[in-house]
Amino acid sequence: MTTPVEVACMMTLPEEADTLFKHILQNARYAKRMIGGTPDTHKGKTVAICGAGPSLLDYLNQPQPYTDEVWACNSALPFLKSEGARVTHGIGIDQGEGMLADWAETFDVTYLLATSVHLKLVKHLKKHNRRIRW
């Protein structure tokens, strides 16, 4: 019989709150195309949201029903694209500079970002003429 082990976990943001607020202020000039600005544009549509966990291989290895959109979070985007999978959107979850490593290579998808993302990521995507929605 195994002895239970107590594990403590502390979750923190990659940036301090005041830094995130500065990101929001800096990104405000770019945030012109918002998600949800027009009601019912996706009514009746389907979406697959893919995280970068171990079940992502299941998504690739099993036949998937058709979905109208495929959204890939963080490093799931370059992984799925490298495997030839159909991806329509990239979702940036990390608000720190780490997303620059995940998205060093950019793709012809729509990038969905929070206004609190690091300004370097926004500049990187704009430099490669990528579509951004906030």
mmCIF file of N, CA, C and O in Angstrom, residues 60-100:
data_model
loop_
_atom_site.group_PDB
_atom_site.id
_atom_site.type_symbol
_atom_site.label_atom_id
_atom_site.label_comp_id
_atom_site.label_asym_id
_atom_site.label_seq_id
_atom_site.Cartn_x
_atom_site.Cartn_y
_atom_site.Cartn_z
ATOM 1 N N LEU A 60 -4.858 13.596 -33.502
ATOM 2 C CA LEU A 60 -4.217 13.338 -34.795
ATOM 3 C C LEU A 60 -4.417 11.906 -35.273
ATOM 4 O O LEU A 60 -4.546 11.662 -36.472
ATOM 5 N N ASN A 61 -4.413 10.953 -34.342
ATOM 6 C CA ASN A 61 -4.409 9.542 -34.713
ATOM 7 C C ASN A 61 -5.783 8.931 -34.917
ATOM 8 O O ASN A 61 -5.884 7.820 -35.421
ATOM 9 N N GLN A 62 -6.843 9.611 -34.516
ATOM 10 C CA GLN A 62 -8.184 9.069 -34.673
ATOM 11 C C GLN A 62 -8.964 9.940 -35.658
ATOM 12 O O GLN A 62 -8.810 11.162 -35.647
ATOM 13 N N PRO A 63 -9.796 9.327 -36.476
ATOM 14 C CA PRO A 63 -10.611 10.144 -37.378
ATOM 15 C C PRO A 63 -11.501 11.086 -36.564
ATOM 16 O O PRO A 63 -12.132 10.662 -35.604
ATOM 17 N N GLN A 64 -11.483 12.327 -36.917
ATOM 18 C CA GLN A 64 -12.273 13.325 -36.203
ATOM 19 C C GLN A 64 -13.471 13.729 -37.036
ATOM 20 O O GLN A 64 -13.378 13.843 -38.257
ATOM 21 N N PRO A 65 -14.601 13.947 -36.374
ATOM 22 C CA PRO A 65 -15.739 14.474 -37.133
ATOM 23 C C PRO A 65 -15.393 15.876 -37.622
ATOM 24 O O PRO A 65 -14.560 16.573 -37.039
ATOM 25 N N TYR A 66 -16.022 16.285 -38.706
ATOM 26 C CA TYR A 66 -15.741 17.606 -39.252
ATOM 27 C C TYR A 66 -16.132 18.681 -38.246
ATOM 28 O O TYR A 66 -17.194 18.621 -37.630
ATOM 29 N N THR A 67 -15.279 19.660 -38.076
ATOM 30 C CA THR A 67 -15.609 20.847 -37.283
ATOM 31 C C THR A 67 -15.376 22.063 -38.175
ATOM 32 O O THR A 67 -14.482 22.062 -39.026
ATOM 33 N N ASP A 68 -16.176 23.090 -37.969
ATOM 34 C CA ASP A 68 -16.038 24.288 -38.791
ATOM 35 C C ASP A 68 -14.709 24.988 -38.523
ATOM 36 O O ASP A 68 -14.096 25.537 -39.432
ATOM 37 N N GLU A 69 -14.278 24.973 -37.257
ATOM 38 C CA GLU A 69 -13.026 25.632 -36.892
ATOM 39 C C GLU A 69 -12.217 24.726 -35.972
ATOM 40 O O GLU A 69 -12.780 23.948 -35.205
ATOM 41 N N VAL A 70 -10.901 24.852 -36.059
ATOM 42 C CA VAL A 70 -9.987 24.150 -35.164
ATOM 43 C C VAL A 70 -9.097 25.206 -34.520
ATOM 44 O O VAL A 70 -8.360 25.913 -35.220
ATOM 45 N N TRP A 71 -9.193 25.340 -33.208
ATOM 46 C CA TRP A 71 -8.417 26.320 -32.454
ATOM 47 C C TRP A 71 -7.312 25.585 -31.699
ATOM 48 O O TRP A 71 -7.578 24.637 -30.967
ATOM 49 N N ALA A 72 -6.076 26.036 -31.859
ATOM 50 C CA ALA A 72 -4.922 25.408 -31.210
ATOM 51 C C ALA A 72 -4.303 26.378 -30.205
ATOM 52 O O ALA A 72 -3.968 27.509 -30.556
ATOM 53 N N CYS A 73 -4.165 25.930 -28.972
ATOM 54 C CA CYS A 73 -3.628 26.762 -27.888
ATOM 55 C C CYS A 73 -2.104 26.651 -27.821
ATOM 56 O O CYS A 73 -1.554 25.544 -27.871
ATOM 57 N N ASN A 74 -1.451 27.801 -27.687
ATOM 58 C CA ASN A 74 -0.005 27.875 -27.456
ATOM 59 C C ASN A 74 0.782 26.956 -28.383
ATOM 60 O O ASN A 74 0.680 27.052 -29.598
ATOM 61 N N SER A 75 1.576 26.035 -27.815
ATOM 62 C CA SER A 75 2.461 25.187 -28.622
ATOM 63 C C SER A 75 1.711 24.129 -29.419
ATOM 64 O O SER A 75 2.305 23.468 -30.275
ATOM 65 N N ALA A 76 0.413 23.957 -29.181
ATOM 66 C CA ALA A 76 -0.365 23.029 -30.009
ATOM 67 C C ALA A 76 -0.431 23.523 -31.452
ATOM 68 O O ALA A 76 -0.515 22.717 -32.384
ATOM 69 N N LEU A 77 -0.369 24.839 -31.646
ATOM 70 C CA LEU A 77 -0.440 25.390 -33.008
ATOM 71 C C LEU A 77 0.726 24.916 -33.881
ATOM 72 O O LEU A 77 0.490 24.282 -34.916
ATOM 73 N N PRO A 78 1.980 25.179 -33.508
ATOM 74 C CA PRO A 78 3.055 24.710 -34.394
ATOM 75 C C PRO A 78 3.120 23.188 -34.495
ATOM 76 O O PRO A 78 3.472 22.651 -35.548
ATOM 77 N N PHE A 79 2.752 22.485 -33.420
ATOM 78 C CA PHE A 79 2.778 21.024 -33.466
ATOM 79 C C PHE A 79 1.766 20.502 -34.490
ATOM 80 O O PHE A 79 2.102 19.694 -35.356
ATOM 81 N N LEU A 80 0.529 20.965 -34.388
ATOM 82 C CA LEU A 80 -0.492 20.497 -35.327
ATOM 83 C C LEU A 80 -0.147 20.868 -36.763
ATOM 84 O O LEU A 80 -0.318 20.057 -37.682
ATOM 85 N N LYS A 81 0.343 22.081 -36.968
ATOM 86 C CA LYS A 81 0.713 22.495 -38.326
ATOM 87 C C LYS A 81 1.850 21.635 -38.863
ATOM 88 O O LYS A 81 1.851 21.275 -40.040
ATOM 89 N N SER A 82 2.821 21.294 -38.014
ATOM 90 C CA SER A 82 3.942 20.452 -38.468
ATOM 91 C C SER A 82 3.474 19.048 -38.844
ATOM 92 O O SER A 82 4.125 18.366 -39.629
ATOM 93 N N GLU A 83 2.341 18.630 -38.279
ATOM 94 C CA GLU A 83 1.785 17.314 -38.592
ATOM 95 C C GLU A 83 0.793 17.369 -39.761
ATOM 96 O O GLU A 83 0.169 16.370 -40.094
ATOM 97 N N GLY A 84 0.627 18.553 -40.346
ATOM 98 C CA GLY A 84 -0.260 18.699 -41.487
ATOM 99 C C GLY A 84 -1.739 18.788 -41.131
ATOM 100 O O GLY A 84 -2.598 18.639 -41.997
ATOM 101 N N ALA A 85 -2.037 19.040 -39.865
ATOM 102 C CA ALA A 85 -3.429 19.127 -39.433
ATOM 103 C C ALA A 85 -4.041 20.460 -39.843
ATOM 104 O O ALA A 85 -3.346 21.467 -39.980
ATOM 105 N N ARG A 86 -5.336 20.474 -40.027
ATOM 106 C CA ARG A 86 -6.081 21.690 -40.336
ATOM 107 C C ARG A 86 -6.268 22.489 -39.042
ATOM 108 O O ARG A 86 -6.796 21.988 -38.064
ATOM 109 N N VAL A 87 -5.821 23.725 -39.050
ATOM 110 C CA VAL A 87 -5.987 24.634 -37.917
ATOM 111 C C VAL A 87 -6.457 25.967 -38.468
ATOM 112 O O VAL A 87 -5.900 26.477 -39.444
ATOM 113 N N THR A 88 -7.482 26.539 -37.847
ATOM 114 C CA THR A 88 -8.002 27.815 -38.319
ATOM 115 C C THR A 88 -7.625 28.981 -37.414
ATOM 116 O O THR A 88 -7.586 30.122 -37.866
ATOM 117 N N HIS A 89 -7.358 28.693 -36.133
ATOM 118 C CA HIS A 89 -7.073 29.749 -35.163
ATOM 119 C C HIS A 89 -5.983 29.306 -34.191
ATOM 120 O O HIS A 89 -5.898 28.132 -33.837
ATOM 121 N N GLY A 90 -5.177 30.269 -33.755
ATOM 122 C CA GLY A 90 -4.226 30.053 -32.678
ATOM 123 C C GLY A 90 -4.677 30.876 -31.473
ATOM 124 O O GLY A 90 -5.010 32.050 -31.627
ATOM 125 N N ILE A 91 -4.723 30.254 -30.311
ATOM 126 C CA ILE A 91 -5.135 30.952 -29.094
ATOM 127 C C ILE A 91 -3.915 31.126 -28.202
ATOM 128 O O ILE A 91 -3.268 30.154 -27.826
ATOM 129 N N GLY A 92 -3.613 32.378 -27.863
ATOM 130 C CA GLY A 92 -2.501 32.664 -26.955
ATOM 131 C C GLY A 92 -2.985 32.667 -25.519
ATOM 132 O O GLY A 92 -3.748 33.543 -25.132
ATOM 133 N N ILE A 93 -2.558 31.689 -24.747
ATOM 134 C CA ILE A 93 -2.961 31.587 -23.346
ATOM 135 C C ILE A 93 -1.939 32.286 -22.446
ATOM 136 O O ILE A 93 -2.295 32.982 -21.508
ATOM 137 N N ASP A 94 -0.672 32.100 -22.743
ATOM 138 C CA ASP A 94 0.422 32.674 -21.944
ATOM 139 C C ASP A 94 0.524 34.170 -22.223
ATOM 140 O O ASP A 94 0.540 34.588 -23.376
ATOM 141 N N GLN A 95 0.624 34.973 -21.174
ATOM 142 C CA GLN A 95 0.729 36.422 -21.350
ATOM 143 C C GLN A 95 2.166 36.921 -21.279
ATOM 144 O O GLN A 95 2.418 38.108 -21.419
ATOM 145 N N GLY A 96 3.100 36.019 -21.080
ATOM 146 C CA GLY A 96 4.496 36.410 -20.982
ATOM 147 C C GLY A 96 5.232 36.264 -22.298
ATOM 148 O O GLY A 96 4.657 35.934 -23.341
ATOM 149 N N GLU A 97 6.520 36.493 -22.242
ATOM 150 C CA GLU A 97 7.352 36.402 -23.445
ATOM 151 C C GLU A 97 7.524 34.968 -23.938
ATOM 152 O O GLU A 97 8.013 34.744 -25.039
ATOM 153 N N GLY A 98 7.105 33.982 -23.147
ATOM 154 C CA GLY A 98 7.212 32.588 -23.560
ATOM 155 C C GLY A 98 6.469 32.272 -24.842
ATOM 156 O O GLY A 98 6.831 31.352 -25.577
ATOM 157 N N MET A 99 5.425 33.045 -25.134
ATOM 158 C CA MET A 99 4.670 32.813 -26.364
ATOM 159 C C MET A 99 5.517 33.095 -27.609
ATOM 160 O O MET A 99 5.249 32.551 -28.672
ATOM 161 N N LEU A 100 6.535 33.918 -27.463
ATOM 162 C CA LEU A 100 7.430 34.175 -28.601
ATOM 163 C C LEU A 100 8.151 32.897 -29.011
ATOM 164 O O LEU A 100 8.402 32.676 -30.198
#
